[in-house]
Backbone as a chain_set.jsonl record, in Angstrom:
{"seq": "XXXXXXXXXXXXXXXXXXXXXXXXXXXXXXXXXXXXXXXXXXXXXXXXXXXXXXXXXXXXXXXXXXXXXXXXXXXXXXXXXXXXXXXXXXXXXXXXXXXXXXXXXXXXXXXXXXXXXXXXXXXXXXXXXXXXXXXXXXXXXXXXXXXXX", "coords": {"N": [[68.146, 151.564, 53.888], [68.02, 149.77, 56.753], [69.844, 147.443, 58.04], [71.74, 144.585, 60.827], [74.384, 144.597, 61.986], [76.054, 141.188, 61.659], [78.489, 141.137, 63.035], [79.94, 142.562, 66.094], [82.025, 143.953, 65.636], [82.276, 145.107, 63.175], [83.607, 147.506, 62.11], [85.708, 147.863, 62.717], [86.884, 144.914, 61.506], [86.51, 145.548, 58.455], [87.907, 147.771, 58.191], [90.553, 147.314, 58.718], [90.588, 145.157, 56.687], [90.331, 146.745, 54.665], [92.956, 147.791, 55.163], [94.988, 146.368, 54.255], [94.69, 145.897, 51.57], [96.492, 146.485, 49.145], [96.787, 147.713, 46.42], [95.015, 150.106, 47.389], [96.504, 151.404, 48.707], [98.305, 152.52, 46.732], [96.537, 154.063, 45.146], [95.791, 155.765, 46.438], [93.589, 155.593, 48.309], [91.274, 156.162, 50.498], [89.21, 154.885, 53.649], [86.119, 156.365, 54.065], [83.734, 156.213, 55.932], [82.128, 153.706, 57.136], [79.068, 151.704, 57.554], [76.301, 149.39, 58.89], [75.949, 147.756, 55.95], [76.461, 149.964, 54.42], [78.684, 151.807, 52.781], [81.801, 154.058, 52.352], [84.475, 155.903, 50.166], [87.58, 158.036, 49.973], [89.268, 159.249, 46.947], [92.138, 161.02, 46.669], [92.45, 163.361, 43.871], [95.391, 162.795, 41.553], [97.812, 162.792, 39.1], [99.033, 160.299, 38.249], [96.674, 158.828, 38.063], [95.205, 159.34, 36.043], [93.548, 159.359, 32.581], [94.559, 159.287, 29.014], [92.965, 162.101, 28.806], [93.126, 163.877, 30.687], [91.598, 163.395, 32.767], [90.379, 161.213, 35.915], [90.759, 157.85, 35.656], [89.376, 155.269, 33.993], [89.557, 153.024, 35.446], [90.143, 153.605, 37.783], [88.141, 154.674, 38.756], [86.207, 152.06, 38.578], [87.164, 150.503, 40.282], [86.5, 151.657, 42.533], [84.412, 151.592, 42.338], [83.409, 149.031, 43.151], [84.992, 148.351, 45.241], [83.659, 150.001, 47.389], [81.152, 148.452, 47.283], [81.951, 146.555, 47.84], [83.117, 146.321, 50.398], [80.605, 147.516, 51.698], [78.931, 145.65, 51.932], [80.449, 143.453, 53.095], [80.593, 144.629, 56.003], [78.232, 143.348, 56.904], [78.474, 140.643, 57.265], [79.118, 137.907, 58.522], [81.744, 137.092, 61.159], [83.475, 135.153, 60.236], [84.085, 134.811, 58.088], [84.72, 135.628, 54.908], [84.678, 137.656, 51.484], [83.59, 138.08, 48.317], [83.95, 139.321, 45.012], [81.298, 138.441, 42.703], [80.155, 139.718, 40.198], [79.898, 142.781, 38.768], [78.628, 145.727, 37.109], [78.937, 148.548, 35.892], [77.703, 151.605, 35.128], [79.362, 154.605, 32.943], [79.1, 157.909, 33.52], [79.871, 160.99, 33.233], [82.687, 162.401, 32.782], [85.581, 161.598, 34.701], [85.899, 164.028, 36.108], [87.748, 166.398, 38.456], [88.728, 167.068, 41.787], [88.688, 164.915, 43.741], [87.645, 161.882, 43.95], [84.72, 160.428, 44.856], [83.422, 157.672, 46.198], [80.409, 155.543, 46.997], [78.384, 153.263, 48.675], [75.721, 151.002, 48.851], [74.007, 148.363, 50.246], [71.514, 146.751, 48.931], [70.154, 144.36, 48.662], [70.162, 141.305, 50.905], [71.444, 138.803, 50.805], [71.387, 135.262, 51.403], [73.741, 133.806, 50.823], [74.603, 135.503, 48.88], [75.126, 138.785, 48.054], [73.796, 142.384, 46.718], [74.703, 144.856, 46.047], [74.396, 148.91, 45.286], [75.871, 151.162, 44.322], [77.537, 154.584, 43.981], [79.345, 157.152, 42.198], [81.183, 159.764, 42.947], [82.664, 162.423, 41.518], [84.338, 165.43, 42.357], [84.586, 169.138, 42.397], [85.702, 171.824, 43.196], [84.255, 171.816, 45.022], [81.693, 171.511, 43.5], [79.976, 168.636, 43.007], [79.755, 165.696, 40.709], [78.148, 163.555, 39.314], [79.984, 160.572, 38.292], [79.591, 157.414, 37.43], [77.689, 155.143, 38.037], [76.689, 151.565, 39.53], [76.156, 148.497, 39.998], [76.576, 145.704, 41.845], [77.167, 142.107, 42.768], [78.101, 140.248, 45.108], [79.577, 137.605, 46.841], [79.638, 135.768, 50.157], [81.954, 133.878, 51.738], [81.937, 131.515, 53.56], [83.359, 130.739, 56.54], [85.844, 130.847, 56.162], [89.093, 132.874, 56.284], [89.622, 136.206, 55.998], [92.357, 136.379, 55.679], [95.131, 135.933, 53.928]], "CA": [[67.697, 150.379, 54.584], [68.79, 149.454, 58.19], [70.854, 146.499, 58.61], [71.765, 144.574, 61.415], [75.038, 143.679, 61.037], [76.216, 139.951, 62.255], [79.686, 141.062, 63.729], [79.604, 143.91, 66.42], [83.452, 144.769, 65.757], [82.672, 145.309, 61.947], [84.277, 148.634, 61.732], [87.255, 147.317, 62.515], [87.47, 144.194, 60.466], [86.614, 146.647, 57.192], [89.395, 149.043, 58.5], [91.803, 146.265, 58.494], [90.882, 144.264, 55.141], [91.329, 147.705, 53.903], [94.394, 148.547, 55.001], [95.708, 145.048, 53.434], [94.738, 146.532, 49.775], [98.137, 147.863, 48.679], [96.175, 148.791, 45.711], [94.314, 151.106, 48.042], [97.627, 152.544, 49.48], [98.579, 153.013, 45.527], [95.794, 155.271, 44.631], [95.968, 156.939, 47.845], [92.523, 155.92, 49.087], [91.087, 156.322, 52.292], [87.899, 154.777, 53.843], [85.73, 157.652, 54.911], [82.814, 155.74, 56.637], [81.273, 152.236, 57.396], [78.081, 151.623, 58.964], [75.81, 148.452, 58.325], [75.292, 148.219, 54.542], [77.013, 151.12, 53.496], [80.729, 152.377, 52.801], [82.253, 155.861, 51.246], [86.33, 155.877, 49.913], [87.609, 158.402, 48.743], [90.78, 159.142, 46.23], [92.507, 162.275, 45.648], [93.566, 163.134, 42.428], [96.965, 162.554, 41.528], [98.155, 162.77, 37.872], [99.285, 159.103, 37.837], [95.56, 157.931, 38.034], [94.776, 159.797, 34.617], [93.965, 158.601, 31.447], [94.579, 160.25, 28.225], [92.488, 163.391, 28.617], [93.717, 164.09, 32.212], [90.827, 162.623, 33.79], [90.498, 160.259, 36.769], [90.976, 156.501, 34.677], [88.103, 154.296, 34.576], [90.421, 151.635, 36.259], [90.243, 153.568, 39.506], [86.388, 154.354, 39.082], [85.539, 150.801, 38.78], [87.918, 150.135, 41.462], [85.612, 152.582, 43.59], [82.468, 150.941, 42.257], [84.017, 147.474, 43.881], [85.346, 148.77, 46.649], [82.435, 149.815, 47.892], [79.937, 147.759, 47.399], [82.504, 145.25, 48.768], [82.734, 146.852, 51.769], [78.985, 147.968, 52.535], [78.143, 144.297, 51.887], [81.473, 142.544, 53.8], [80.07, 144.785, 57.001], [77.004, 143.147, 57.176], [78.778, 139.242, 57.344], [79.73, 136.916, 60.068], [83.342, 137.242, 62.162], [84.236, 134.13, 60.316], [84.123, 134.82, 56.828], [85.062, 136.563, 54.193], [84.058, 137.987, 50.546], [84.277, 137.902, 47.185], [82.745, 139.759, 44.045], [81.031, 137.773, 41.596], [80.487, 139.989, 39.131], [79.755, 143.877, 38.328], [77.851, 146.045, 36.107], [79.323, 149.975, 35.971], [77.902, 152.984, 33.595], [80.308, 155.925, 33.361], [78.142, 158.69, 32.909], [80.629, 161.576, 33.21], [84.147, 162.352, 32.93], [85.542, 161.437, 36.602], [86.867, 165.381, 36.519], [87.565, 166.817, 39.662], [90.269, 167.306, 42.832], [88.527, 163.784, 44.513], [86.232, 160.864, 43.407], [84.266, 159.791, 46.207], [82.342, 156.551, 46.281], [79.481, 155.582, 48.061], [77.84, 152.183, 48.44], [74.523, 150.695, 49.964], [73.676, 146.821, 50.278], [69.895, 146.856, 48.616], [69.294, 142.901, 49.181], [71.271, 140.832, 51.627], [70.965, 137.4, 50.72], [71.822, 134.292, 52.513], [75.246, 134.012, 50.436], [74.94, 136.603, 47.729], [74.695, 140.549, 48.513], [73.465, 142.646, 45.779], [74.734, 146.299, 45.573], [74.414, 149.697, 44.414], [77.357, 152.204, 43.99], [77.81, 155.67, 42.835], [81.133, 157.788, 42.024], [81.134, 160.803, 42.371], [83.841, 163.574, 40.982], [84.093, 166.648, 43.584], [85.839, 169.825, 41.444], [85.084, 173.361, 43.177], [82.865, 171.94, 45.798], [80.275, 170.864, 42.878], [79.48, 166.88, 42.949], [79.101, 165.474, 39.615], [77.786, 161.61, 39.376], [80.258, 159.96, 36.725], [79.742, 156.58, 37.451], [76.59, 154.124, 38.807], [76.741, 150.47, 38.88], [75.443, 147.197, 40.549], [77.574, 144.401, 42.088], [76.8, 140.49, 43.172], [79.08, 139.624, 45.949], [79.763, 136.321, 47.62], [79.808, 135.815, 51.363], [82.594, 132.721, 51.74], [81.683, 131.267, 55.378], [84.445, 129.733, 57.415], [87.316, 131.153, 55.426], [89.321, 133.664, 56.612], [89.793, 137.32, 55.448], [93.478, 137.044, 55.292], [96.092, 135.593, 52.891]], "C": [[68.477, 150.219, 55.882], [69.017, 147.668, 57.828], [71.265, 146.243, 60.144], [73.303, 143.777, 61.227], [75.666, 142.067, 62.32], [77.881, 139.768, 63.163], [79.583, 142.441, 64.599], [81.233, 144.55, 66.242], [83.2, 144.876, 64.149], [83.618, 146.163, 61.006], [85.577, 148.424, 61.381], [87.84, 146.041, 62.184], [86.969, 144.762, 59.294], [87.82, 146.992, 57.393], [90.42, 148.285, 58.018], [91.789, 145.471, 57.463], [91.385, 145.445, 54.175], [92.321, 148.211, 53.545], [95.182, 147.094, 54.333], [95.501, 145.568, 52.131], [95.712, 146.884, 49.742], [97.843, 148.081, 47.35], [95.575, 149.912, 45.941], [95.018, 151.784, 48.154], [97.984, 153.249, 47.853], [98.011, 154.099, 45.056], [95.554, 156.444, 45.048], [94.46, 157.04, 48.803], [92.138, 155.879, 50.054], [89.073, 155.476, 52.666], [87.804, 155.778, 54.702], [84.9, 157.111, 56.252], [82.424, 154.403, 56.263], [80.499, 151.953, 57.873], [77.265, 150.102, 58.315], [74.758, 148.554, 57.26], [75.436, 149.386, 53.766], [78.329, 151.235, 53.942], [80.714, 153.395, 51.876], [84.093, 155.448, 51.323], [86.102, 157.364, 48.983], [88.98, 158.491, 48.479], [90.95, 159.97, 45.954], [93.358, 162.115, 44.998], [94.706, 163.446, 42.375], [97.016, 162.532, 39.706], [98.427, 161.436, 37.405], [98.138, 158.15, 37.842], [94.468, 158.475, 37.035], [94.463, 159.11, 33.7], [94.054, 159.888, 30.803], [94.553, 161.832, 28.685], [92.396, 164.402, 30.113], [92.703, 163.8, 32.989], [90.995, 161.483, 34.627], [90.273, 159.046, 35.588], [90.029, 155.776, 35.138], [88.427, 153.598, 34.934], [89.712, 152.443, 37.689], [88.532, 154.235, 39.814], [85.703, 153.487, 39.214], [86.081, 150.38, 40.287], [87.048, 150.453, 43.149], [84.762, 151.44, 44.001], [82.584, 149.523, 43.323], [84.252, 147.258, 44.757], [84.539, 148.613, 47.946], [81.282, 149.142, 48.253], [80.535, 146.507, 48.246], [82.587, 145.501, 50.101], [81.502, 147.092, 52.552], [78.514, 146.326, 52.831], [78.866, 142.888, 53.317], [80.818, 143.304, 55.695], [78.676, 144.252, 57.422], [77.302, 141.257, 57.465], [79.617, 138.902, 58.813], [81.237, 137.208, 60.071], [84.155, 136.088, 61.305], [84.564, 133.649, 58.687], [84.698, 135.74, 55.847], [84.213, 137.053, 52.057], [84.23, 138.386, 49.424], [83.606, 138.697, 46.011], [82.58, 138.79, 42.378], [80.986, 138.451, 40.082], [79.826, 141.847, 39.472], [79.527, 144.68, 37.322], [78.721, 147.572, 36.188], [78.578, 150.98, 34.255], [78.863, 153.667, 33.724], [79.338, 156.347, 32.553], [78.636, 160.093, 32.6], [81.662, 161.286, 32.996], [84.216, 162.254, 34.361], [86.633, 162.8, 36.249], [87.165, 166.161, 37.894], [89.023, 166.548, 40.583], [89.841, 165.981, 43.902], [87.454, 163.069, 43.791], [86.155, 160.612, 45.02], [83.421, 158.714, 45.862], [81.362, 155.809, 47.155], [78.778, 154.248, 47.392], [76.827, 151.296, 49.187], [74.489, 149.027, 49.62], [72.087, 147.044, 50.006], [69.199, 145.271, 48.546], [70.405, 141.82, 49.628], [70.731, 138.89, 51.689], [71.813, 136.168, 52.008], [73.597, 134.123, 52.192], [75.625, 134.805, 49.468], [74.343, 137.733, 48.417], [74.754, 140.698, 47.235], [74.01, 144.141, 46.347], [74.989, 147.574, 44.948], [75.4, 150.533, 44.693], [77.232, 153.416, 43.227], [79.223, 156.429, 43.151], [81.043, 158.719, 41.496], [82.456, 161.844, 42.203], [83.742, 164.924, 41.793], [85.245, 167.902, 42.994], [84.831, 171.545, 42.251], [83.7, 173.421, 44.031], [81.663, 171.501, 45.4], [81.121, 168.861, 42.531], [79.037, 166.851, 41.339], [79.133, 163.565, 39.387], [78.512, 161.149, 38.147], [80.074, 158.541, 36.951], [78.515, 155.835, 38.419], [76.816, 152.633, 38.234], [76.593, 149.455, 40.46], [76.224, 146.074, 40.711], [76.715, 143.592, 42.95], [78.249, 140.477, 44.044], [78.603, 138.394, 46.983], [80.256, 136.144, 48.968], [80.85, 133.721, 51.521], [82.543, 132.087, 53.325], [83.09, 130.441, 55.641], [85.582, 129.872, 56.577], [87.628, 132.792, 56.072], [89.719, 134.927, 55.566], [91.421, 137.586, 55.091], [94.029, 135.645, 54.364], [96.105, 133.976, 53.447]], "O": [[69.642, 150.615, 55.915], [68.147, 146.929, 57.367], [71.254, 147.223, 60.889], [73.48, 142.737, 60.592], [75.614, 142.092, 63.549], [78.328, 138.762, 63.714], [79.191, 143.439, 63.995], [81.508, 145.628, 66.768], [84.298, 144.656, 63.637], [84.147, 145.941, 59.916], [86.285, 148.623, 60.394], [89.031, 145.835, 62.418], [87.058, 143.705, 58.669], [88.766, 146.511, 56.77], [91.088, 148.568, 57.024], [92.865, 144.965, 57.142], [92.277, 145.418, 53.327], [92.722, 148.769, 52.523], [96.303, 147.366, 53.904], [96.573, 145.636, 51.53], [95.959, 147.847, 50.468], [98.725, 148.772, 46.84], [95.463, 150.761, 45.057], [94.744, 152.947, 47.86], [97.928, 154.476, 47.769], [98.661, 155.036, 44.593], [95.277, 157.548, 44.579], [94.133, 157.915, 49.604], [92.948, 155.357, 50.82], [88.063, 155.616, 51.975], [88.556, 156.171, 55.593], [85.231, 157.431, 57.394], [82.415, 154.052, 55.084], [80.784, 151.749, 59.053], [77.679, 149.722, 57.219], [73.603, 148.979, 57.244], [74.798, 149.751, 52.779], [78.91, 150.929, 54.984], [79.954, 153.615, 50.933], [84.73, 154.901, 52.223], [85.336, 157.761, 48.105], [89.848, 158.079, 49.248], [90.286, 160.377, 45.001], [94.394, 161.45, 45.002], [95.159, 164.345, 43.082], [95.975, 162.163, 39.162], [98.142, 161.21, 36.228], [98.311, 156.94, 37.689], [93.262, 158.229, 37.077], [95.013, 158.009, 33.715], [93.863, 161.014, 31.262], [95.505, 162.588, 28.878], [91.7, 165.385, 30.367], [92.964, 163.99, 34.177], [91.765, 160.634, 34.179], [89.595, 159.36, 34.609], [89.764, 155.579, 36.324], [87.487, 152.807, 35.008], [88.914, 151.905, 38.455], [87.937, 154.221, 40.892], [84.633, 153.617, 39.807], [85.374, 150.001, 41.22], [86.993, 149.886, 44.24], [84.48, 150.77, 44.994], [81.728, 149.225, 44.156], [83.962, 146.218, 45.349], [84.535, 147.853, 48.914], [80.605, 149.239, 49.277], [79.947, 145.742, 49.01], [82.034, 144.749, 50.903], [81.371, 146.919, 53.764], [77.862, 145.943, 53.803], [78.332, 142.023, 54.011], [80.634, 142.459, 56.572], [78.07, 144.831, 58.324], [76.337, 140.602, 57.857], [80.33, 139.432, 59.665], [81.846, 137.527, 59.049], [85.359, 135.972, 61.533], [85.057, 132.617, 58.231], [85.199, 136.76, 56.319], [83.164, 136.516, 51.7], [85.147, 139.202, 49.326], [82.384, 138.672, 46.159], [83.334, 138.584, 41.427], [81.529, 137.997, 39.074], [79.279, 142.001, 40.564], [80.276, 144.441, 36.375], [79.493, 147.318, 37.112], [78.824, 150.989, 33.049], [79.478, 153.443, 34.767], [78.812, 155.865, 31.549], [77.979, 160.638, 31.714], [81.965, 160.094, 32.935], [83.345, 162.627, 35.148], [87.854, 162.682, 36.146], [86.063, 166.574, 38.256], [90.061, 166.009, 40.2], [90.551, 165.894, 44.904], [86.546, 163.601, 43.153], [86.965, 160.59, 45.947], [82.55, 159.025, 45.049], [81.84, 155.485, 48.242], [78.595, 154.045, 46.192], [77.234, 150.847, 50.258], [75.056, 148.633, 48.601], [71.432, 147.53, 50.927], [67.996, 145.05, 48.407], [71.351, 141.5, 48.908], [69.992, 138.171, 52.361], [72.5, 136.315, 53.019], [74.491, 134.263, 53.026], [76.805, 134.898, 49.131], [73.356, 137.719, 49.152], [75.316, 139.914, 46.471], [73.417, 144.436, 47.385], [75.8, 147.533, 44.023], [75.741, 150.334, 45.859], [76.895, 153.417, 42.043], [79.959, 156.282, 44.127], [80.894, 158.963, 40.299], [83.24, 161.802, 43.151], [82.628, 165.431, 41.656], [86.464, 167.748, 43.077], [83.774, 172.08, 41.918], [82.723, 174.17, 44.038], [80.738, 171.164, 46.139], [82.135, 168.302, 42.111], [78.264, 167.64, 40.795], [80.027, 162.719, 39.35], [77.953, 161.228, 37.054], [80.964, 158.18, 36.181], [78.559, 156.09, 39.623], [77.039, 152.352, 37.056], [76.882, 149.748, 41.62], [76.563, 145.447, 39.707], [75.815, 144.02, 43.672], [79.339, 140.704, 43.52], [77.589, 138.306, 47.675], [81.461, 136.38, 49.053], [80.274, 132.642, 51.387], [83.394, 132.467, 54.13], [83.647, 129.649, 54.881], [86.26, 128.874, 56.332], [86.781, 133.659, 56.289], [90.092, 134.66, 54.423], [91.827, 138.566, 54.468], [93.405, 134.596, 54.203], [96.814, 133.138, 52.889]]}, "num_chains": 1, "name": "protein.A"}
């Protein structure tokens, strides 16, 4: 879908709510891209973002799923606001196995104060893509509040 988005510096208020995550800096993720109504992060693997069976931890796949969609959706809002997630749905459909998860996230209905979107997470091991993770987030556009602390 094309988007138009309502701030023309969006790039760089994303960039910068991002770099405020110091959960982001934790996992080691990076935003790849931002354009209006979509965002990509990704996270390389590290051993301390395992569970059990040495796979990526569904903490930092949801984390993706959230990420994202918070981002594709927060680029599409006014200079003067900020954004919140109401709630989130996630399958895991794979193991997140692989040397990077990447996440990718589109805005599929841009409401007046709720965004709706979709998310996938994918596992990257040897060059092959494998989809472990799809899921659907509600986020809240907070007008006249600012993005920082």
């Amino acid at each position: 879908m094309n988007y138009e988005p309502k701030n023309k510096d969006y790039r760089k208020r994303v960039q910068a709510s991002f770099d405020r995550q110091k959960f982001m800096d934790l996992i080691g993720a990076e935003l790849v891209e931002v354009t209006p109504g979509y965002c990509e992060i990704k996270v390389p693997f590290n051993e301390s973002l395992t569970q059990q069976h040495g796979f990526f931890h569904a903490g930092v796949i949801s984390t993706l799923a959230d990420n994202t969609a918070g981002y594709a959706a927060f680029s599409l809002m006014e200079a003067d606001s900020t954004i919140l997630t109401v709630e989130f749905k996630l399958n895991l459909l794979a193991p997140g196995k692989g040397d990077v998860l990447i996440g990718k996230a589109e805005v599929i209905k841009n409401g007046r104060t709720l965004t709706i979107c979709r998310s996938e997470i994918y596992a990257f091991r040897d060059g092959n893509a494998t989809l472990c993770a799809a899921g659907l987030s509600t986020l809240i556009e907070l007008k006249n509040k600012s993005d920082y602390r």
